[in-house]
mmCIF file of C-alpha atoms and ligand atoms in Angstrom:
data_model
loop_
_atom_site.group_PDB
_atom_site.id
_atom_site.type_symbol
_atom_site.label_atom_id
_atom_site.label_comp_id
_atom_site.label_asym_id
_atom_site.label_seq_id
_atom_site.Cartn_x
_atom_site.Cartn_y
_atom_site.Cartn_z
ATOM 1 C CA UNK A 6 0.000 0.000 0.000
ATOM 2 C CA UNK A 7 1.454 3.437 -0.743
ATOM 3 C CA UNK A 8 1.008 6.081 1.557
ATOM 4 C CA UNK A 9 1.751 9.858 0.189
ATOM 5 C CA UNK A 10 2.053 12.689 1.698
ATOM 6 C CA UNK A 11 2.006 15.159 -1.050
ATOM 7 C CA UNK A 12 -0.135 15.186 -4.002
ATOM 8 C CA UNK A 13 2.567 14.704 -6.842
ATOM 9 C CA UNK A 14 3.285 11.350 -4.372
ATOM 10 C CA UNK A 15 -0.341 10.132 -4.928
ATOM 11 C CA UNK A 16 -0.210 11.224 -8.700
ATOM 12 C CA UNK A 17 2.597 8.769 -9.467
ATOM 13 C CA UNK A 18 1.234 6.184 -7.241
ATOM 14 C CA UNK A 19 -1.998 5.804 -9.544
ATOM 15 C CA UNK A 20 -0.690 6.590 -13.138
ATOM 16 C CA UNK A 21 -0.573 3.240 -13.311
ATOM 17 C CA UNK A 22 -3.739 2.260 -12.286
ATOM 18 C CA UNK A 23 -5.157 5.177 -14.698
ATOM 19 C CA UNK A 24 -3.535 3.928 -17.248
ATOM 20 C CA UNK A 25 -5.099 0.681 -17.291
ATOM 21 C CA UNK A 26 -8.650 1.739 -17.336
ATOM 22 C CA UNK A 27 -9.238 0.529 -14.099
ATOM 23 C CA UNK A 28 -11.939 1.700 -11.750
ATOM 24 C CA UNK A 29 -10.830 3.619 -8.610
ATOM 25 C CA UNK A 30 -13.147 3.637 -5.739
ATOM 26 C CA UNK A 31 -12.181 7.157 -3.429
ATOM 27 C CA UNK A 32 -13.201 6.502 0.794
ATOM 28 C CA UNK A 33 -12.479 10.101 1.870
ATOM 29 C CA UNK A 34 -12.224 9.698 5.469
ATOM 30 C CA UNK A 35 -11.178 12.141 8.374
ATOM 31 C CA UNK A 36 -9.015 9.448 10.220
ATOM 32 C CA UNK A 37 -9.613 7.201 13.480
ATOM 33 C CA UNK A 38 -11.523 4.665 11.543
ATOM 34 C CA UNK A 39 -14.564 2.337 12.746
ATOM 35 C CA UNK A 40 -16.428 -0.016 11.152
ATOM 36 C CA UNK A 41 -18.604 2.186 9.651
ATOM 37 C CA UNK A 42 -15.244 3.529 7.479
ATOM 38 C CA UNK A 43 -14.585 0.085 7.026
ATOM 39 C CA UNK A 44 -17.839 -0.993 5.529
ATOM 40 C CA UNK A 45 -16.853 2.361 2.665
ATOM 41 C CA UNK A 46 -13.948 0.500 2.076
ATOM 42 C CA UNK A 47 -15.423 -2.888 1.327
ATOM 43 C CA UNK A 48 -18.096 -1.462 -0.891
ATOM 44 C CA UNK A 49 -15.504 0.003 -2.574
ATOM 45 C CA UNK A 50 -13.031 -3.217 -2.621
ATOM 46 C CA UNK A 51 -16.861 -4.729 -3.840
ATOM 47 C CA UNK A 52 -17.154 -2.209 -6.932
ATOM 48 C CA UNK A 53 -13.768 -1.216 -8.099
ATOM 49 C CA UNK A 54 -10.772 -2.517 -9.106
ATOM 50 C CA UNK A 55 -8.880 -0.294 -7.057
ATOM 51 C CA UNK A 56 -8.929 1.580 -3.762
ATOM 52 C CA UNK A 57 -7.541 4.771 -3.065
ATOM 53 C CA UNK A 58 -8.583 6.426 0.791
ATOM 54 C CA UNK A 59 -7.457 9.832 2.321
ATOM 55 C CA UNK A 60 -7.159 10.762 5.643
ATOM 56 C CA UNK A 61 -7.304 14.279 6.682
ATOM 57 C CA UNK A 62 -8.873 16.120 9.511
ATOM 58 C CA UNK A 63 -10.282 19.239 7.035
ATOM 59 C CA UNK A 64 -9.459 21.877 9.191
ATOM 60 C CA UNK A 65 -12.065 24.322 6.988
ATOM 61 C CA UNK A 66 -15.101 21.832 7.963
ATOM 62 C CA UNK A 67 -14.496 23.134 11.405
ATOM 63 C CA UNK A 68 -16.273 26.230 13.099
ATOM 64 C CA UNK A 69 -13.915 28.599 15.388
ATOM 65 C CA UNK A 70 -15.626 26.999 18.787
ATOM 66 C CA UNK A 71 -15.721 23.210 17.549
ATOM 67 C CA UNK A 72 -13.691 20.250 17.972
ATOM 68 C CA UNK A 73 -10.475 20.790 15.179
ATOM 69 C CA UNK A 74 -8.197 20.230 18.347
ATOM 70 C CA UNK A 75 -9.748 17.618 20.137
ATOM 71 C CA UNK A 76 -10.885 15.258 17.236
ATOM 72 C CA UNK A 77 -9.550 11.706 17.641
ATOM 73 C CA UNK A 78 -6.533 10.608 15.823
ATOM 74 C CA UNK A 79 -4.375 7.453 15.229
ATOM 75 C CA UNK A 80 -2.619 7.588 11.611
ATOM 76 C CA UNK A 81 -0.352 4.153 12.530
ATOM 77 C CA UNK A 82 -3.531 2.267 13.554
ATOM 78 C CA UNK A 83 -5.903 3.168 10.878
ATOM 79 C CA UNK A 84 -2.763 3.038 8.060
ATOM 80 C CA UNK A 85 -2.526 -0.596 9.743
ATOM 81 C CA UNK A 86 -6.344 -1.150 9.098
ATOM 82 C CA UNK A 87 -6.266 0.098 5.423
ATOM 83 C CA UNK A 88 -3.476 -2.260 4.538
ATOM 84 C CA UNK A 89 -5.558 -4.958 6.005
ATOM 85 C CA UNK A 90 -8.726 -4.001 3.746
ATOM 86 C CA UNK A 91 -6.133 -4.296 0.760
ATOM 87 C CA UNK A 92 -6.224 -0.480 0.214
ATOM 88 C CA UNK A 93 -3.969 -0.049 -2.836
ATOM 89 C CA UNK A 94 -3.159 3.869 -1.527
ATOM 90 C CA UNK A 95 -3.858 6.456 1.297
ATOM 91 C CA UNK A 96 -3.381 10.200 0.626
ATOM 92 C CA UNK A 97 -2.585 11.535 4.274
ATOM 93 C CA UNK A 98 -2.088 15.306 3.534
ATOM 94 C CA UNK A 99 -1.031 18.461 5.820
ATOM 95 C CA UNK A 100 -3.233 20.779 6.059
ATOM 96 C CA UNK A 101 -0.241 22.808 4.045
ATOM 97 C CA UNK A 102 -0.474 20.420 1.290
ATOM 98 C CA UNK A 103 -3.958 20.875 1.045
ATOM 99 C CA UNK A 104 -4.706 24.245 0.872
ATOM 100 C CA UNK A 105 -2.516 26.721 -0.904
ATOM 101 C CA UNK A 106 -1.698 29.639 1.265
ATOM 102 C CA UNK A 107 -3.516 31.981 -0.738
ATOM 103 C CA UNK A 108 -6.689 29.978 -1.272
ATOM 104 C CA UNK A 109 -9.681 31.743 -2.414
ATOM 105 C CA UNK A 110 -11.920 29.770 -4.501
ATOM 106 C CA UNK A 111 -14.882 27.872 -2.399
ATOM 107 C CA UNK A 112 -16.999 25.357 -3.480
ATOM 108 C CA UNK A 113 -20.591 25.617 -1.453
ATOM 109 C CA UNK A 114 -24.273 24.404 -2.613
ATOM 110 C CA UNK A 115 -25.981 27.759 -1.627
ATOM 111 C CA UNK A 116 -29.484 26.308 -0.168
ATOM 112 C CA UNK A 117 -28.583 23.104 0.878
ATOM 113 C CA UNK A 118 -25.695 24.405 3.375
ATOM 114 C CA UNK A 119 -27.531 26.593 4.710
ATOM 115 C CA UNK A 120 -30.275 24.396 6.344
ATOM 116 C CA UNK A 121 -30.702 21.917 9.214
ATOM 117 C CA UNK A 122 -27.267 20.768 10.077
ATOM 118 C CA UNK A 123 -25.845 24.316 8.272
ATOM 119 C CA UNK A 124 -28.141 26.298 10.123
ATOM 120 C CA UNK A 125 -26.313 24.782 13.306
ATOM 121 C CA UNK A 126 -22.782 24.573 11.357
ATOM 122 C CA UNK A 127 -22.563 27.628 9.557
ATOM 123 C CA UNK A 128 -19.969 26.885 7.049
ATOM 124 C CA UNK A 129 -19.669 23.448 7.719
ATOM 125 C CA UNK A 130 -20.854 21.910 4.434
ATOM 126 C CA UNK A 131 -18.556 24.488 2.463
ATOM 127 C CA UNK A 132 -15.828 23.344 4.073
ATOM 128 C CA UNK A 133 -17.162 19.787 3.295
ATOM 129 C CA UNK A 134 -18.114 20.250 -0.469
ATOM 130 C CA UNK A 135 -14.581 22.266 -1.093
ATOM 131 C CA UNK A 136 -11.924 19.525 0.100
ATOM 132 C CA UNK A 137 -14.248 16.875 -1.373
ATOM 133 C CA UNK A 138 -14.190 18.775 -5.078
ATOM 134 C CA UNK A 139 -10.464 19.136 -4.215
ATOM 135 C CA UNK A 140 -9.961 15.280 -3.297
ATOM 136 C CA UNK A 141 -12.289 14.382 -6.366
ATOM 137 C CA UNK A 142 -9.855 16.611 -8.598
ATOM 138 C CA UNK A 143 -6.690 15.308 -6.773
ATOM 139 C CA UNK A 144 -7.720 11.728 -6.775
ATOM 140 C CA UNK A 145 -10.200 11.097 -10.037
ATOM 141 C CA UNK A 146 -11.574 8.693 -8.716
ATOM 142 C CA UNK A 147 -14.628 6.982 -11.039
ATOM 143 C CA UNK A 148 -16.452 5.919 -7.980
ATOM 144 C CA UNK A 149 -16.551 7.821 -4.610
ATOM 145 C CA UNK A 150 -18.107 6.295 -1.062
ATOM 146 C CA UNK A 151 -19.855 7.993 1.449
ATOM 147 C CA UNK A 152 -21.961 7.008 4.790
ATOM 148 C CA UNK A 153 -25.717 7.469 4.365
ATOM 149 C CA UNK A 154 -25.042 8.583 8.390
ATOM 150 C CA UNK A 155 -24.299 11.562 6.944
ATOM 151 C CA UNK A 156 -27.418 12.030 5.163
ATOM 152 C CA UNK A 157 -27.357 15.838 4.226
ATOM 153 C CA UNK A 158 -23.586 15.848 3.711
ATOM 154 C CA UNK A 159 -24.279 13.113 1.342
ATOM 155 C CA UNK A 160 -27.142 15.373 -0.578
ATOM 156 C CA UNK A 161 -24.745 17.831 -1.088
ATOM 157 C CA UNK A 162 -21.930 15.873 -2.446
ATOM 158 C CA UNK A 163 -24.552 14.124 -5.325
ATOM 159 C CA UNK A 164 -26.162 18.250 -5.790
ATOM 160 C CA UNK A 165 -22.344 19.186 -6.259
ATOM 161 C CA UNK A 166 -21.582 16.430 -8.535
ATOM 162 C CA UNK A 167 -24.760 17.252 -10.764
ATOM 163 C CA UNK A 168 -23.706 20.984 -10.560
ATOM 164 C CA UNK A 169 -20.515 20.847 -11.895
ATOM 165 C CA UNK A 170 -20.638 18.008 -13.787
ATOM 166 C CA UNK A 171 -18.056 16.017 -12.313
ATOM 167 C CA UNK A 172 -17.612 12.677 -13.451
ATOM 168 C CA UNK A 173 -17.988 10.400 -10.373
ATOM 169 C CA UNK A 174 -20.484 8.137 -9.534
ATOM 170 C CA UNK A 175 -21.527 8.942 -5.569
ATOM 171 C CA UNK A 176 -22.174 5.578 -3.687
ATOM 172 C CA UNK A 177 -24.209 5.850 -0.719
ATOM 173 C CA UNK A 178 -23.158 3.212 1.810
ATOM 174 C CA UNK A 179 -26.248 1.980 4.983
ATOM 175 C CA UNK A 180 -25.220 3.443 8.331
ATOM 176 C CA UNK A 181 -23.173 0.778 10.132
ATOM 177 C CA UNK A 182 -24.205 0.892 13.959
ATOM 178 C CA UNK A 183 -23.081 -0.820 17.361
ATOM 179 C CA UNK A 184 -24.716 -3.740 19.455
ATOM 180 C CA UNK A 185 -27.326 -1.228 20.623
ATOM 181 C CA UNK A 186 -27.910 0.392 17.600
ATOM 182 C CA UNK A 187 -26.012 3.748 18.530
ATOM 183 C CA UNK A 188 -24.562 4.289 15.082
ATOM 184 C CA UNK A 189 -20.814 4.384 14.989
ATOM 185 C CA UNK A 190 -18.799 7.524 14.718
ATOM 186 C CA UNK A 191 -15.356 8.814 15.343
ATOM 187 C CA UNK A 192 -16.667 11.311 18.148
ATOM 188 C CA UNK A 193 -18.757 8.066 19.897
ATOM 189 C CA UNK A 194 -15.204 7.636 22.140
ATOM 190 C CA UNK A 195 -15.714 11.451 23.908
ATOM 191 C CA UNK A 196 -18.961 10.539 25.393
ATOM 192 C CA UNK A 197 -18.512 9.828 29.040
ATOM 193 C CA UNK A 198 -19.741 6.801 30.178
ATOM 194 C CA UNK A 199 -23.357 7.958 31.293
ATOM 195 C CA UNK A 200 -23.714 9.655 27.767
ATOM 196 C CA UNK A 201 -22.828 6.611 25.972
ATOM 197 C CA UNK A 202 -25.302 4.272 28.031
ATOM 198 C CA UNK A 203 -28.103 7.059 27.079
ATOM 199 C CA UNK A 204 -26.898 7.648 23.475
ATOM 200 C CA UNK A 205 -28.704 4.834 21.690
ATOM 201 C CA UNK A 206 -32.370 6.710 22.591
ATOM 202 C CA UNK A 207 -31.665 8.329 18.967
ATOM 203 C CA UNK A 208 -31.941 4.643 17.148
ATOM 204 C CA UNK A 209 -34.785 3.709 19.784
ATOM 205 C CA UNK A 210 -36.731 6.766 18.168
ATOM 206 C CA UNK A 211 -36.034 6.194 15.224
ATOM 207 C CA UNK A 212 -36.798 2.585 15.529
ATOM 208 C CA UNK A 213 -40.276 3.680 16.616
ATOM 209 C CA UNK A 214 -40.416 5.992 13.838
ATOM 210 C CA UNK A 215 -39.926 3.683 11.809
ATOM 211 C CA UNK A 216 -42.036 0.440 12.716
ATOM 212 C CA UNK A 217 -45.543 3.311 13.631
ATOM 213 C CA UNK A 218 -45.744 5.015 10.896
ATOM 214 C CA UNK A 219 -46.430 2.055 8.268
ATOM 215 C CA UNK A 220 -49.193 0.617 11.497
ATOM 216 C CA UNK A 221 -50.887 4.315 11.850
ATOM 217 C CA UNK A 222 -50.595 7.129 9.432
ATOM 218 C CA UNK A 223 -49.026 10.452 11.363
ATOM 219 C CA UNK A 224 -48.377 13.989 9.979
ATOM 220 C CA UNK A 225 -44.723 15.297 10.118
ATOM 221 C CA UNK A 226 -45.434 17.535 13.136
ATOM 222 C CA UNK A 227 -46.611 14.392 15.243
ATOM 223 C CA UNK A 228 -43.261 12.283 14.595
ATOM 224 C CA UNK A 229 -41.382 15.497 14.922
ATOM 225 C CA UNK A 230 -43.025 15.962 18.484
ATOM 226 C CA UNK A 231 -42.886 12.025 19.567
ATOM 227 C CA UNK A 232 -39.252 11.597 18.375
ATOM 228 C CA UNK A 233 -38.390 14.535 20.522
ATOM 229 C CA UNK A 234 -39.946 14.023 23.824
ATOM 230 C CA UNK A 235 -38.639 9.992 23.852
ATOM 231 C CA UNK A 236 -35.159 11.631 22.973
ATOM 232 C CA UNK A 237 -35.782 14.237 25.535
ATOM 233 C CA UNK A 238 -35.936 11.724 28.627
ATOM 234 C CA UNK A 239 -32.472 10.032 28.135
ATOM 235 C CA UNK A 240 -30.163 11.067 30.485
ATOM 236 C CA UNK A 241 -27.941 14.297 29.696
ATOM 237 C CA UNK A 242 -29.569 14.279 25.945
ATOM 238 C CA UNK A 243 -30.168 18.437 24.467
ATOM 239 C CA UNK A 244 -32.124 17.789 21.355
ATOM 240 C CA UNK A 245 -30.240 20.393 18.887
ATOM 241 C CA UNK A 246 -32.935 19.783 16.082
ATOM 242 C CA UNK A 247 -35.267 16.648 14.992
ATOM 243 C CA UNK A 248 -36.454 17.429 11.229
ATOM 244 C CA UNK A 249 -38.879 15.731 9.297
ATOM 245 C CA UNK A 250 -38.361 16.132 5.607
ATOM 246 C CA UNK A 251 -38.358 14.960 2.202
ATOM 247 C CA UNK A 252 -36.132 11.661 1.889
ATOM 248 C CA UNK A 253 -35.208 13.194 -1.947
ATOM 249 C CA UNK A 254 -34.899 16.918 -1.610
ATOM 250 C CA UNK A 255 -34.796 17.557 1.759
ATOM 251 C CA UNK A 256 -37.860 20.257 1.442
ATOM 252 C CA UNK A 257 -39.787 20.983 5.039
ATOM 253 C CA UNK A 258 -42.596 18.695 5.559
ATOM 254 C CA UNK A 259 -46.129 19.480 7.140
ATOM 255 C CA UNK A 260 -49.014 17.528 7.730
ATOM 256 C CA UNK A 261 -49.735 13.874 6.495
ATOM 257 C CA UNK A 262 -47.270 11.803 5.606
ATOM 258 C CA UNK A 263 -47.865 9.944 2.089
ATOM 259 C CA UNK A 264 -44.325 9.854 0.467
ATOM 260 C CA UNK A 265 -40.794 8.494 1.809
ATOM 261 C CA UNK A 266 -39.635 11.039 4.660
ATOM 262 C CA UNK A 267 -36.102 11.064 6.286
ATOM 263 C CA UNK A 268 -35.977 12.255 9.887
ATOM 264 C CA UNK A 269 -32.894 14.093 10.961
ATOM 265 C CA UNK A 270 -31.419 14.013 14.814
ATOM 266 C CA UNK A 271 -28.658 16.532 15.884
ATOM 267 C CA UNK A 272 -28.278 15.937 19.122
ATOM 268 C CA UNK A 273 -25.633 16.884 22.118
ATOM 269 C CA UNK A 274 -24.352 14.820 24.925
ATOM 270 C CA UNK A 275 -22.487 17.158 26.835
ATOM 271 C CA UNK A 276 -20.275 18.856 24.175
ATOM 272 C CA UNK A 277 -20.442 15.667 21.875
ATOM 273 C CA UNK A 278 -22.863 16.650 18.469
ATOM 274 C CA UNK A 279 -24.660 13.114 17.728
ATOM 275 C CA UNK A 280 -26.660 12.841 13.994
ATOM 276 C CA UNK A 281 -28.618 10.052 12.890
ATOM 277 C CA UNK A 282 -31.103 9.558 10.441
ATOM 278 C CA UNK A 283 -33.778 7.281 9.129
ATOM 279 C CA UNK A 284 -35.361 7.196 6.199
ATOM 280 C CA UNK A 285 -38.948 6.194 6.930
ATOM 281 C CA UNK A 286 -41.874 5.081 4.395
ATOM 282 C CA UNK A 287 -45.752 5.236 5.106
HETATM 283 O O1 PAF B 324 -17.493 12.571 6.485
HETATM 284 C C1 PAF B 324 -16.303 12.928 6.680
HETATM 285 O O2 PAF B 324 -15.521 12.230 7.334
HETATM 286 C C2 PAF B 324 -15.827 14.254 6.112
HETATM 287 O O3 PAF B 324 -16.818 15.215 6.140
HETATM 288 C C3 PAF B 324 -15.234 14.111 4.695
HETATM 289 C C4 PAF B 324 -16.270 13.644 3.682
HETATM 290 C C5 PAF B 324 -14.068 13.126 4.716
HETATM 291 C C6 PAF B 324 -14.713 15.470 4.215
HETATM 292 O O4 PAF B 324 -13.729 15.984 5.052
#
């Protein structure tokens, strides 16, 4: 497995590859990898010939007051785990190599950023769709792999593929979760022990969600409500937002209903931000 620093590192490491026609699968990750990162590697081991992931903490995906400093890292380990997965490179960039020091082009989806998680994160899914056009240009890669966890991050990856034309097929990969159906993330390790033990109330909503609404027809304002107040009761949970909305464009919801909806859970356990999601079906 080659692992490059630098981008003209990673551009000799798959000329060959290129030049065979192969498929290249890209698993952009931000490091200290679970299962969940594993299971975008395996789909991508599943549909391409070749796997390329990157590992960088994207500094620009970060507000001033958020977790840049404190997110979890172990390069050796998950380098270790790649190799395992048969990983044929890993692009592990500074944030130097990255981002040119005079950097001013952005990449942002102008509506879709803005809302739900954006509304909470402003400038979050710039940061997100910028260093993902970047890795997309860096890498071109023919397939690219993403966690359906991250639900609206993943809606504005496909809207910024569509936009500018860029020729990658997005691959949306289920939500890999633990034993009690918390589902797994890099930032699960900071909860204290209480927080973890009350942390898998999001699935249990959603569970209910899920199983009611096919029994006894509800309007979006009545799941919204119910999905809150059973959140609401585990211990040290702050509800951030619970949105019911479109599963396809993510559009506001009201009253009855009668297509495929997605409900959205940002939630904080002390100063650990949970999401989940569940797309749910009447
Ligand atoms: O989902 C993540 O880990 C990050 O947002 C991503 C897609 C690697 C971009 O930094």
């Amino acid at each position: 497995m080659d692992i490059c620093t630098t981008k003209a590192q990673l551009r000799d490491a798959l000329t060959s590859i290129r030049a065979k026609d192969a498929t290249l699968g890209l698993v952009p990750t931000m490091g200290y990898l679970h299962d969940g990162h594993l299971a975008l590697v395996r789909e991508a081991r599943a549909t391409c010939d070749h796997v390329v992931a990157t590992i960088f903490v994207n500094p620009t995906q970060f507000g001033p007051t958020e977790d840049l400093a404190t997110y979890p890292r172990n390069e050796a380990r998950d380098l270790a785990l790649l190799k395992a997965e048969g990983v044929a490179a890993v692009f592990v960039p500074s944030p130097e190599e990255m981002y040119h020091p005079d950097a001013e082009t952005i990449v942002d989806t102008t509506h879709l950023s803005e809302i739900l998680i954006g509304a909470l994160r402003p400038g979050h899914f710039r940061g997100v769709a910028t260093v993902v056009c970047k890795l997309f240009n860096i890498v071109q890669p023919t397939h690219a792999f993403f966690g359906r966890k991250d639900y609206q991050q993943l809606a504005v990856i496909r809207t910024m593929v569509r936009d500018l034309d860029i020729p990658v097929a997005v691959v949306g990969v289920p939500t890999q979760r633990d034993h009690d159906g918390l589902a797994l993330s890099s930032r699960n390790v900071r909860l204290t022990p209480e927080h973890r033990a009350a942390a898998p109330a999001l699935a249990a909503a959603l569970n209910w969600a899920e199983t009611t609404l096919p029994r006894q027809p509800m309007t979006a304002e009545e799941v919204q409500t119910a999905v809150t107040t059973q959140i609401s009761s585990a211990h040290g949970a702050q509800v951030q937002s619970v949105d019911v909305r479109d599963a396809e464009t993510l559009a506001a919801l009201s009253g009855p209903i009668i297509t495929p909806a997605v409900i959205l859970l940002a939630v904080r356990f002390g100063d650990v931000l949970l999401i989940d999601q569940r797309v749910i079906t009447p």
